[in-house]
Structure formats: structure tokens, C-alpha cells
mmCIF file of C-alpha atoms in Angstrom:
data_model
loop_
_atom_site.group_PDB
_atom_site.id
_atom_site.type_symbol
_atom_site.label_atom_id
_atom_site.label_comp_id
_atom_site.label_asym_id
_atom_site.label_seq_id
_atom_site.Cartn_x
_atom_site.Cartn_y
_atom_site.Cartn_z
ATOM 1 C CA UNK A 1 0.000 0.000 0.000
ATOM 2 C CA UNK A 2 1.200 3.507 -0.830
ATOM 3 C CA UNK A 3 1.939 5.798 2.103
ATOM 4 C CA UNK A 4 1.865 9.095 0.175
ATOM 5 C CA UNK A 5 -0.895 10.630 -1.984
ATOM 6 C CA UNK A 6 -0.595 10.995 -5.738
ATOM 7 C CA UNK A 7 0.394 14.538 -6.593
ATOM 8 C CA UNK A 8 -0.269 15.261 -10.268
ATOM 9 C CA UNK A 9 0.836 18.792 -11.016
ATOM 10 C CA UNK A 10 0.354 20.171 -14.513
ATOM 11 C CA UNK A 11 0.613 23.615 -16.021
ATOM 12 C CA UNK A 12 -3.143 24.006 -16.517
ATOM 13 C CA UNK A 13 -5.902 21.927 -14.977
ATOM 14 C CA UNK A 14 -9.159 21.220 -16.885
ATOM 15 C CA UNK A 15 -11.738 23.998 -16.586
ATOM 16 C CA UNK A 16 -15.258 23.382 -15.263
ATOM 17 C CA UNK A 17 -18.219 25.686 -15.840
ATOM 18 C CA UNK A 18 -19.595 26.960 -12.514
ATOM 19 C CA UNK A 19 -22.441 29.398 -13.137
ATOM 20 C CA UNK A 20 -21.093 32.195 -15.315
ATOM 21 C CA UNK A 21 -17.422 31.411 -14.539
ATOM 22 C CA UNK A 22 -14.955 28.721 -15.484
ATOM 23 C CA UNK A 23 -13.091 27.281 -12.519
ATOM 24 C CA UNK A 24 -10.381 24.631 -12.105
ATOM 25 C CA UNK A 25 -8.362 22.826 -9.484
ATOM 26 C CA UNK A 26 -5.281 24.673 -8.169
ATOM 27 C CA UNK A 27 -1.938 23.077 -7.277
ATOM 28 C CA UNK A 28 -1.622 25.347 -4.223
ATOM 29 C CA UNK A 29 -4.117 23.133 -2.363
ATOM 30 C CA UNK A 30 -1.712 20.185 -2.622
ATOM 31 C CA UNK A 31 0.881 22.216 -0.712
ATOM 32 C CA UNK A 32 -1.581 23.387 1.952
ATOM 33 C CA UNK A 33 -3.043 19.916 2.662
ATOM 34 C CA UNK A 34 -0.604 17.016 2.669
ATOM 35 C CA UNK A 35 -3.428 14.450 2.592
ATOM 36 C CA UNK A 36 -5.041 15.860 -0.571
ATOM 37 C CA UNK A 37 -4.598 14.187 -3.961
ATOM 38 C CA UNK A 38 -5.859 15.014 -7.442
ATOM 39 C CA UNK A 39 -7.080 12.618 -10.144
ATOM 40 C CA UNK A 40 -6.474 13.903 -13.653
ATOM 41 C CA UNK A 41 -8.681 11.142 -15.066
ATOM 42 C CA UNK A 42 -11.762 12.179 -13.029
ATOM 43 C CA UNK A 43 -10.759 15.834 -12.658
ATOM 44 C CA UNK A 44 -11.570 15.545 -8.966
ATOM 45 C CA UNK A 45 -9.863 15.848 -5.578
ATOM 46 C CA UNK A 46 -9.728 13.048 -3.001
ATOM 47 C CA UNK A 47 -8.602 12.574 0.592
ATOM 48 C CA UNK A 48 -5.778 10.041 0.514
ATOM 49 C CA UNK A 49 -5.975 8.915 4.163
ATOM 50 C CA UNK A 50 -9.796 8.594 4.225
ATOM 51 C CA UNK A 51 -9.820 6.733 0.907
ATOM 52 C CA UNK A 52 -7.181 4.202 1.973
ATOM 53 C CA UNK A 53 -7.521 4.013 5.754
ATOM 54 C CA UNK A 54 -11.166 4.943 6.296
ATOM 55 C CA UNK A 55 -13.785 2.486 7.516
ATOM 56 C CA UNK A 56 -17.423 2.833 8.457
ATOM 57 C CA UNK A 57 -18.980 6.274 8.077
ATOM 58 C CA UNK A 58 -16.655 8.175 5.722
ATOM 59 C CA UNK A 59 -17.291 11.130 3.435
ATOM 60 C CA UNK A 60 -18.059 9.577 0.028
ATOM 61 C CA UNK A 61 -17.315 12.841 -1.776
ATOM 62 C CA UNK A 62 -13.635 12.710 -0.754
ATOM 63 C CA UNK A 63 -13.329 8.912 -1.019
ATOM 64 C CA UNK A 64 -15.423 7.653 -3.973
ATOM 65 C CA UNK A 65 -16.986 10.291 -6.252
ATOM 66 C CA UNK A 66 -14.356 12.979 -5.755
ATOM 67 C CA UNK A 67 -14.720 16.661 -4.896
ATOM 68 C CA UNK A 68 -15.288 18.934 -7.923
ATOM 69 C CA UNK A 69 -16.967 22.055 -6.513
ATOM 70 C CA UNK A 70 -13.915 24.254 -7.003
ATOM 71 C CA UNK A 71 -15.814 27.372 -5.893
ATOM 72 C CA UNK A 72 -16.182 26.034 -2.341
ATOM 73 C CA UNK A 73 -12.764 24.406 -2.209
ATOM 74 C CA UNK A 74 -11.160 27.413 -0.514
ATOM 75 C CA UNK A 75 -7.717 27.620 1.057
ATOM 76 C CA UNK A 76 -6.637 27.230 4.667
ATOM 77 C CA UNK A 77 -7.661 30.841 5.424
ATOM 78 C CA UNK A 78 -11.062 30.712 3.729
ATOM 79 C CA UNK A 79 -14.290 30.707 5.759
ATOM 80 C CA UNK A 80 -16.184 28.495 3.278
ATOM 81 C CA UNK A 81 -13.403 25.967 2.694
ATOM 82 C CA UNK A 82 -14.710 22.421 2.287
ATOM 83 C CA UNK A 83 -11.138 21.193 2.687
ATOM 84 C CA UNK A 84 -10.852 22.872 6.077
ATOM 85 C CA UNK A 85 -14.218 21.457 7.150
ATOM 86 C CA UNK A 86 -13.230 17.948 6.088
ATOM 87 C CA UNK A 87 -9.873 18.202 7.894
ATOM 88 C CA UNK A 88 -11.686 19.039 11.147
ATOM 89 C CA UNK A 89 -13.934 15.973 11.133
ATOM 90 C CA UNK A 90 -13.398 13.232 13.692
ATOM 91 C CA UNK A 91 -13.253 10.506 11.028
ATOM 92 C CA UNK A 92 -10.552 12.336 9.079
ATOM 93 C CA UNK A 93 -8.336 12.868 12.139
ATOM 94 C CA UNK A 94 -8.725 9.196 13.063
ATOM 95 C CA UNK A 95 -7.695 8.159 9.549
ATOM 96 C CA UNK A 96 -4.706 10.527 9.712
ATOM 97 C CA UNK A 97 -3.618 8.711 12.876
ATOM 98 C CA UNK A 98 -4.030 5.336 11.159
ATOM 99 C CA UNK A 99 -1.966 6.495 8.207
ATOM 100 C CA UNK A 100 0.782 7.763 10.512
ATOM 101 C CA UNK A 101 0.854 4.432 12.342
ATOM 102 C CA UNK A 102 1.080 2.567 9.062
ATOM 103 C CA UNK A 103 3.988 4.755 7.932
ATOM 104 C CA UNK A 104 5.867 4.008 11.134
ATOM 105 C CA UNK A 105 5.221 0.279 10.794
ATOM 106 C CA UNK A 106 6.560 0.322 7.227
ATOM 107 C CA UNK A 107 9.758 2.027 8.362
ATOM 108 C CA UNK A 108 10.385 0.176 11.652
ATOM 109 C CA UNK A 109 8.099 -2.867 11.403
ATOM 110 C CA UNK A 110 5.032 -3.674 13.470
ATOM 111 C CA UNK A 111 5.053 -3.430 17.273
ATOM 112 C CA UNK A 112 5.381 -7.187 17.814
ATOM 113 C CA UNK A 113 8.211 -7.310 15.287
ATOM 114 C CA UNK A 114 10.046 -4.453 17.012
ATOM 115 C CA UNK A 115 9.639 -6.115 20.407
ATOM 116 C CA UNK A 116 10.865 -9.438 19.021
ATOM 117 C CA UNK A 117 13.922 -7.852 17.392
ATOM 118 C CA UNK A 118 14.753 -5.874 20.538
ATOM 119 C CA UNK A 119 14.385 -8.991 22.695
ATOM 120 C CA UNK A 120 16.613 -11.029 20.384
ATOM 121 C CA UNK A 121 19.257 -8.299 20.485
ATOM 122 C CA UNK A 122 18.960 -8.116 24.280
ATOM 123 C CA UNK A 123 19.419 -11.891 24.643
ATOM 124 C CA UNK A 124 22.315 -11.924 22.179
ATOM 125 C CA UNK A 125 24.128 -9.125 24.033
ATOM 126 C CA UNK A 126 23.695 -10.878 27.386
ATOM 127 C CA UNK A 127 25.030 -14.127 25.939
ATOM 128 C CA UNK A 128 28.104 -12.340 24.618
ATOM 129 C CA UNK A 129 28.751 -10.771 28.022
ATOM 130 C CA UNK A 130 28.342 -14.117 29.780
ATOM 131 C CA UNK A 131 30.701 -15.821 27.319
ATOM 132 C CA UNK A 132 33.408 -13.298 28.142
ATOM 133 C CA UNK A 133 32.879 -13.701 31.895
ATOM 134 C CA UNK A 134 32.953 -17.496 31.576
ATOM 135 C CA UNK A 135 36.137 -17.338 29.485
ATOM 136 C CA UNK A 136 37.791 -15.169 32.142
ATOM 137 C CA UNK A 137 36.734 -17.624 34.862
ATOM 138 C CA UNK A 138 38.032 -20.599 32.838
ATOM 139 C CA UNK A 139 41.352 -18.850 32.214
ATOM 140 C CA UNK A 140 41.900 -18.107 35.905
ATOM 141 C CA UNK A 141 40.907 -21.666 36.832
ATOM 142 C CA UNK A 142 43.252 -23.312 34.330
ATOM 143 C CA UNK A 143 46.152 -21.132 35.415
ATOM 144 C CA UNK A 144 45.452 -21.737 39.101
ATOM 145 C CA UNK A 145 45.053 -18.015 39.779
ATOM 146 C CA UNK A 146 42.940 -16.794 42.687
ATOM 147 C CA UNK A 147 39.714 -15.067 41.708
ATOM 148 C CA UNK A 148 39.208 -12.711 44.621
ATOM 149 C CA UNK A 149 41.428 -10.186 46.310
ATOM 150 C CA UNK A 150 41.922 -9.147 49.903
ATOM 151 C CA UNK A 151 39.790 -6.018 49.526
ATOM 152 C CA UNK A 152 37.412 -5.593 46.585
ATOM 153 C CA UNK A 153 35.565 -2.339 47.299
ATOM 154 C CA UNK A 154 35.577 0.533 44.804
ATOM 155 C CA UNK A 155 38.385 2.381 46.629
ATOM 156 C CA UNK A 156 40.778 -0.574 46.561
ATOM 157 C CA UNK A 157 43.737 -0.234 44.136
ATOM 158 C CA UNK A 158 43.541 -3.986 43.471
ATOM 159 C CA UNK A 159 40.071 -5.513 43.447
ATOM 160 C CA UNK A 160 41.158 -9.066 42.705
ATOM 161 C CA UNK A 161 42.155 -10.877 39.518
ATOM 162 C CA UNK A 162 38.633 -11.514 38.210
ATOM 163 C CA UNK A 163 37.408 -7.913 38.532
ATOM 164 C CA UNK A 164 40.695 -6.464 37.283
ATOM 165 C CA UNK A 165 40.600 -8.698 34.191
ATOM 166 C CA UNK A 166 37.013 -7.632 33.520
ATOM 167 C CA UNK A 167 38.226 -4.028 33.681
ATOM 168 C CA UNK A 168 40.975 -4.876 31.206
ATOM 169 C CA UNK A 169 38.407 -6.319 28.802
ATOM 170 C CA UNK A 170 36.145 -3.285 29.136
ATOM 171 C CA UNK A 171 39.002 -0.865 28.428
ATOM 172 C CA UNK A 172 40.207 -2.585 25.253
ATOM 173 C CA UNK A 173 37.124 -4.384 23.922
ATOM 174 C CA UNK A 174 35.015 -2.159 21.614
ATOM 175 C CA UNK A 175 31.818 -3.974 22.641
ATOM 176 C CA UNK A 176 32.337 -3.054 26.303
ATOM 177 C CA UNK A 177 34.060 0.286 25.789
ATOM 178 C CA UNK A 178 32.198 3.361 27.090
ATOM 179 C CA UNK A 179 29.301 1.248 28.296
ATOM 180 C CA UNK A 180 28.057 0.793 31.825
ATOM 181 C CA UNK A 181 26.106 -2.326 32.733
ATOM 182 C CA UNK A 182 24.371 -3.305 35.945
ATOM 183 C CA UNK A 183 23.811 -6.938 36.885
ATOM 184 C CA UNK A 184 20.609 -7.945 38.679
ATOM 185 C CA UNK A 185 20.199 -11.088 40.784
ATOM 186 C CA UNK A 186 17.390 -12.300 43.009
ATOM 187 C CA UNK A 187 17.350 -14.624 46.001
ATOM 188 C CA UNK A 188 14.181 -16.462 46.953
ATOM 189 C CA UNK A 189 12.987 -19.564 48.768
ATOM 190 C CA UNK A 190 11.301 -22.614 47.313
ATOM 191 C CA UNK A 191 10.259 -25.513 49.525
ATOM 192 C CA UNK A 192 12.311 -23.929 52.351
ATOM 193 C CA UNK A 193 15.430 -23.948 50.153
ATOM 194 C CA UNK A 194 17.275 -20.695 49.428
ATOM 195 C CA UNK A 195 17.916 -20.175 45.705
ATOM 196 C CA UNK A 196 19.765 -17.403 43.907
ATOM 197 C CA UNK A 197 19.376 -16.613 40.209
ATOM 198 C CA UNK A 198 21.107 -14.210 37.837
ATOM 199 C CA UNK A 199 18.475 -12.295 35.816
ATOM 200 C CA UNK A 200 20.630 -10.353 33.386
ATOM 201 C CA UNK A 201 22.590 -7.221 32.590
ATOM 202 C CA UNK A 202 20.992 -3.800 32.223
ATOM 203 C CA UNK A 203 22.641 -1.161 30.048
ATOM 204 C CA UNK A 204 22.908 2.000 32.167
ATOM 205 C CA UNK A 205 25.287 3.912 29.882
ATOM 206 C CA UNK A 206 22.816 6.796 29.499
ATOM 207 C CA UNK A 207 22.877 7.793 33.169
ATOM 208 C CA UNK A 208 24.206 6.440 36.457
ATOM 209 C CA UNK A 209 22.296 8.624 38.918
ATOM 210 C CA UNK A 210 20.332 6.951 41.698
ATOM 211 C CA UNK A 211 16.986 7.915 40.146
ATOM 212 C CA UNK A 212 18.030 6.595 36.731
ATOM 213 C CA UNK A 213 19.359 3.318 38.144
ATOM 214 C CA UNK A 214 16.129 2.821 40.092
ATOM 215 C CA UNK A 215 14.141 3.421 36.901
ATOM 216 C CA UNK A 216 16.277 0.853 35.054
ATOM 217 C CA UNK A 217 15.761 -1.720 37.824
ATOM 218 C CA UNK A 218 11.989 -1.254 37.955
ATOM 219 C CA UNK A 219 11.643 -1.373 34.163
ATOM 220 C CA UNK A 220 13.758 -4.533 33.978
ATOM 221 C CA UNK A 221 11.726 -6.289 36.681
ATOM 222 C CA UNK A 222 8.488 -5.192 35.019
ATOM 223 C CA UNK A 223 9.592 -6.790 31.748
ATOM 224 C CA UNK A 224 10.031 -10.072 33.644
ATOM 225 C CA UNK A 225 6.648 -9.697 35.419
ATOM 226 C CA UNK A 226 8.395 -9.466 38.801
ATOM 227 C CA UNK A 227 7.212 -5.959 39.670
ATOM 228 C CA UNK A 228 4.332 -7.115 41.911
ATOM 229 C CA UNK A 229 6.264 -9.645 44.007
ATOM 230 C CA UNK A 230 7.042 -8.359 47.553
ATOM 231 C CA UNK A 231 10.693 -8.089 48.590
ATOM 232 C CA UNK A 232 12.066 -8.158 52.124
ATOM 233 C CA UNK A 233 15.703 -7.190 51.545
ATOM 234 C CA UNK A 234 18.020 -5.339 49.196
ATOM 235 C CA UNK A 235 21.719 -5.810 48.566
ATOM 236 C CA UNK A 236 24.004 -3.543 46.539
ATOM 237 C CA UNK A 237 27.709 -2.894 46.154
ATOM 238 C CA UNK A 238 29.532 -0.284 48.202
ATOM 239 C CA UNK A 239 29.042 2.593 45.744
ATOM 240 C CA UNK A 240 27.325 5.569 47.380
ATOM 241 C CA UNK A 241 24.888 5.929 44.487
ATOM 242 C CA UNK A 242 23.584 2.440 45.299
ATOM 243 C CA UNK A 243 23.810 2.174 49.084
ATOM 244 C CA UNK A 244 23.632 5.843 50.137
ATOM 245 C CA UNK A 245 21.383 6.297 53.165
ATOM 246 C CA UNK A 246 19.850 9.550 51.865
ATOM 247 C CA UNK A 247 19.824 9.557 48.079
ATOM 248 C CA UNK A 248 20.981 6.069 47.140
ATOM 249 C CA UNK A 249 19.006 3.535 45.129
ATOM 250 C CA UNK A 250 18.167 1.498 48.222
ATOM 251 C CA UNK A 251 16.684 4.576 49.955
ATOM 252 C CA UNK A 252 14.671 5.613 46.898
ATOM 253 C CA UNK A 253 13.329 2.089 46.519
ATOM 254 C CA UNK A 254 12.369 1.924 50.179
ATOM 255 C CA UNK A 255 10.589 5.300 50.051
ATOM 256 C CA UNK A 256 8.810 4.418 46.828
ATOM 257 C CA UNK A 257 7.675 1.060 48.273
ATOM 258 C CA UNK A 258 6.790 -0.150 44.777
ATOM 259 C CA UNK A 259 6.800 -3.798 45.809
ATOM 260 C CA UNK A 260 4.391 -3.358 48.707
ATOM 261 C CA UNK A 261 7.029 -5.037 50.856
ATOM 262 C CA UNK A 262 6.786 -5.542 54.596
ATOM 263 C CA UNK A 263 10.069 -3.692 54.937
ATOM 264 C CA UNK A 264 12.772 -3.148 52.323
ATOM 265 C CA UNK A 265 15.731 -3.952 54.558
ATOM 266 C CA UNK A 266 19.179 -2.990 53.334
ATOM 267 C CA UNK A 267 21.265 -3.214 56.531
ATOM 268 C CA UNK A 268 19.470 -5.458 58.965
ATOM 269 C CA UNK A 269 20.445 -4.137 62.396
ATOM 270 C CA UNK A 270 22.500 -1.007 61.807
ATOM 271 C CA UNK A 271 19.554 1.342 62.405
ATOM 272 C CA UNK A 272 17.793 1.290 65.831
ATOM 273 C CA UNK A 273 14.353 2.102 64.364
ATOM 274 C CA UNK A 274 14.615 -0.731 61.886
ATOM 275 C CA UNK A 275 15.758 -3.117 64.609
ATOM 276 C CA UNK A 276 12.742 -2.089 66.695
ATOM 277 C CA UNK A 277 10.407 -2.778 63.760
ATOM 278 C CA UNK A 278 11.852 -6.260 63.361
ATOM 279 C CA UNK A 279 11.415 -6.962 67.063
ATOM 280 C CA UNK A 280 7.802 -5.750 66.961
ATOM 281 C CA UNK A 281 7.188 -7.985 63.987
ATOM 282 C CA UNK A 282 8.632 -10.957 65.873
ATOM 283 C CA UNK A 283 6.304 -10.284 68.806
ATOM 284 C CA UNK A 284 3.311 -9.984 66.486
ATOM 285 C CA UNK A 285 4.183 -13.278 64.811
ATOM 286 C CA UNK A 286 4.799 -14.864 68.225
ATOM 287 C CA UNK A 287 8.445 -15.510 67.419
ATOM 288 C CA UNK A 288 10.525 -15.692 70.591
ATOM 289 C CA UNK A 289 13.701 -13.637 70.455
ATOM 290 C CA UNK A 290 16.609 -15.918 71.366
ATOM 291 C CA UNK A 291 20.027 -14.504 72.276
ATOM 292 C CA UNK A 292 23.227 -16.053 73.580
ATOM 293 C CA UNK A 293 24.846 -14.186 76.460
ATOM 294 C CA UNK A 294 27.912 -14.692 78.618
ATOM 295 C CA UNK A 295 27.608 -16.783 81.790
ATOM 296 C CA UNK A 296 27.047 -14.800 84.965
ATOM 297 C CA UNK A 297 29.547 -15.407 87.804
ATOM 298 C CA UNK A 298 27.081 -14.495 90.549
ATOM 299 C CA UNK A 299 23.544 -15.266 89.424
ATOM 300 C CA UNK A 300 22.916 -18.989 89.079
ATOM 301 C CA UNK A 301 19.416 -18.370 87.688
ATOM 302 C CA UNK A 302 20.984 -16.622 84.687
ATOM 303 C CA UNK A 303 23.244 -19.626 84.146
ATOM 304 C CA UNK A 304 20.183 -21.842 83.962
ATOM 305 C CA UNK A 305 18.661 -19.595 81.284
ATOM 306 C CA UNK A 306 21.895 -19.600 79.305
ATOM 307 C CA UNK A 307 22.150 -23.383 79.389
ATOM 308 C CA UNK A 308 18.490 -23.719 78.374
ATOM 309 C CA UNK A 309 19.033 -21.504 75.313
ATOM 310 C CA UNK A 310 22.079 -23.544 74.262
ATOM 311 C CA UNK A 311 20.249 -26.864 74.670
ATOM 312 C CA UNK A 312 17.167 -25.702 72.734
ATOM 313 C CA UNK A 313 19.246 -24.244 69.900
ATOM 314 C CA UNK A 314 22.135 -26.711 69.942
ATOM 315 C CA UNK A 315 21.829 -27.720 66.273
ATOM 316 C CA UNK A 316 21.562 -24.115 65.058
ATOM 317 C CA UNK A 317 24.656 -23.101 67.018
ATOM 318 C CA UNK A 318 26.615 -26.011 65.558
ATOM 319 C CA UNK A 319 25.493 -25.102 62.027
ATOM 320 C CA UNK A 320 26.584 -21.484 62.492
ATOM 321 C CA UNK A 321 29.985 -22.512 63.827
ATOM 322 C CA UNK A 322 30.511 -24.990 60.993
ATOM 323 C CA UNK A 323 29.607 -22.323 58.443
ATOM 324 C CA UNK A 324 32.095 -19.939 60.061
ATOM 325 C CA UNK A 325 34.810 -22.589 59.841
ATOM 326 C CA UNK A 326 34.042 -23.394 56.207
ATOM 327 C CA UNK A 327 34.086 -19.747 55.100
ATOM 328 C CA UNK A 328 37.400 -19.122 56.893
ATOM 329 C CA UNK A 329 37.126 -15.355 56.434
ATOM 330 C CA UNK A 330 38.434 -13.838 59.666
ATOM 331 C CA UNK A 331 40.410 -14.385 62.887
ATOM 332 C CA UNK A 332 37.392 -15.866 64.697
ATOM 333 C CA UNK A 333 37.797 -19.156 62.825
ATOM 334 C CA UNK A 334 40.178 -20.573 65.440
ATOM 335 C CA UNK A 335 37.721 -19.743 68.235
ATOM 336 C CA UNK A 336 34.887 -21.312 66.251
ATOM 337 C CA UNK A 337 36.930 -24.501 65.785
ATOM 338 C CA UNK A 338 37.647 -24.679 69.524
ATOM 339 C CA UNK A 339 34.011 -24.136 70.566
ATOM 340 C CA UNK A 340 32.777 -26.606 67.963
ATOM 341 C CA UNK A 341 35.214 -29.263 69.166
ATOM 342 C CA UNK A 342 34.027 -28.836 72.773
ATOM 343 C CA UNK A 343 30.348 -29.031 71.789
ATOM 344 C CA UNK A 344 30.771 -32.178 69.685
ATOM 345 C CA UNK A 345 32.717 -34.151 72.303
#
């Protein structure tokens, strides 16, 4: 289907007798109204968009028979212009909108096609990024090189071999150069088992402000139909734009409360008000608050309470100590090994 009207301009258009005068079509109307077209065969004017995109109740004069009353044709500034009257009708404006939509679909494809192409490109880009990350991990593994460093925050001069090699790729690879990407992961429970899944990378090259990053996160989750699922915790890296207590992403997300969450917790017990809310929630849910305290040298009743807590939570204490030993992250490992050995005697 054509997307532009036929414009047949000639030096002199056929004359038509109108009363005592001879009148003809004028080419100036084609310049004033982009939707107007002229048929030399019928010596009549038609509305291109209504003729091709109209349905239902349309003006037959401008779609089938053709307009030939040149006296009442009038320009854009005329008070008796039939062209101006036709352009103001609801049906004509609707057909103009249909024609515009058709033009856009011809240039860029239909909506479903655009979405499909964009999704394919999105998946392909993510696969390329993952391939590079996997290749880096395989290289470090084959060479027996440690992945992580001693200190990996943004202020560290050496953030570990894996991160530093990713930086090297981004500096010299044209696909990664001058692009900023944010990775999004979720952690959830299924059948009382904690699972963690990587959702994908989000291109944030346009802007890295807290408001922009929050918008990217919400849009990404909405695309995956995860925008209505409540969350109970957030976790970000150490960058101030992400974890800032006043204008960071975690604060904006908490204030926005888009997930209708019970409480969007970022740092569990660092804030007294948040700690109080958690304690109130435990009381409401009839969850007894259990704490381990040091043994009193004078009050034997307190010793009884301490022993009771240890006996009732023996398995949990052992699990925590074993996890501490397995992670082997700090100086408390030796103490954990000693306590665990005494408990398992």
C-alpha cells in the first residue's frame, strides 16, 4: 500500500463551468493539505488517508466520487473551505492517525516485530557478556590463579584478579568500551530452600544517577513480570549511588515502596528504628527472640537460662559454627573450631 498521496501537477488543470465562470483545481491546495490528492482522469480531488484508511462512516465525496466544486474548495484561510471542514472531522483525524501508524510500521516494522527484534538483540548481548565472563573464569581456573582479592571495594587499588581482568576487557574491547552495565540477581525460597538466580545485565550507559538506576531496575523487573512480588531485603555494592542512606538507590526504593514489601531492609540491624520494627514484627508473629549471652559469675538463675538456650538451639549453634569454619574469612575461625570441638565431644 502507498503511504503518500498521488500529486499530479500540470501547467493548466481542466476547466469546469460553474455558473457564469470557469473554474479549475489549483496546485496550491496540494501544498496546503498534505493528505489531498488530485485525479487527472476524473478531474476531482480526493482525501488520501480517508480513501485508503477509512472504515465505516466516511465522506463519500472525498473517497469515492471525488470533490469537484472548485468554488467552495477554498484555502486554509477561507471561511467556506470544504477542505478545512473535512480536515476538522473526527473521522478524518482518526484516519490521519491510522496512516501515521502505518507509515511508522513500514519504516520500523510492526510493534510485535520491534519487540521481538529488541528482545533477540537483548538476549544476544547478554550471551556475549556471559561468554566473556565465563572465558575469564576458565582462564583463571586453568592457570590456578585466585579469583578474589583481599579487599574488593571501589576504593581498593587492586580488586582481585577476576574484577581487574574484567576491567581490562572493558578498556580494550570495543563492545564493552564506554558502556556501563548493571547486573541484577534475586534470592528467593522454594520448599524452604534458598535459591539465587542471575536475571541479566541492564545497560545504564545513558545515566548512572540513583533515580536513573532505580528506573532501570523497575523497568527490567516489570519486563520479567516481577514488579508485583514483595521483597524483604536489598543488597548492593559499596558505591554511594547504590547504598547511600539519603539519596541512594536502596533509599529511593524503600521510600517508593513499589513492591508493597513488609520492609525493604538494606542493613538489617545497623539502624535502631529498623531493629525495633523487626522486634515488633517478631512479637506480632509470636516468634521468641533468642540470644546467647555470657555466663554470669554471681547469678545462678541466669546460668540456667543460658544453658536452656544452648540446649534448645544446639543444632543451630553447631550449624553457624561450621559455616564460620568453612568460610574461613576472619580471625574468629580458630575460636569457632575450639568451641565446635568442645560441643561435639
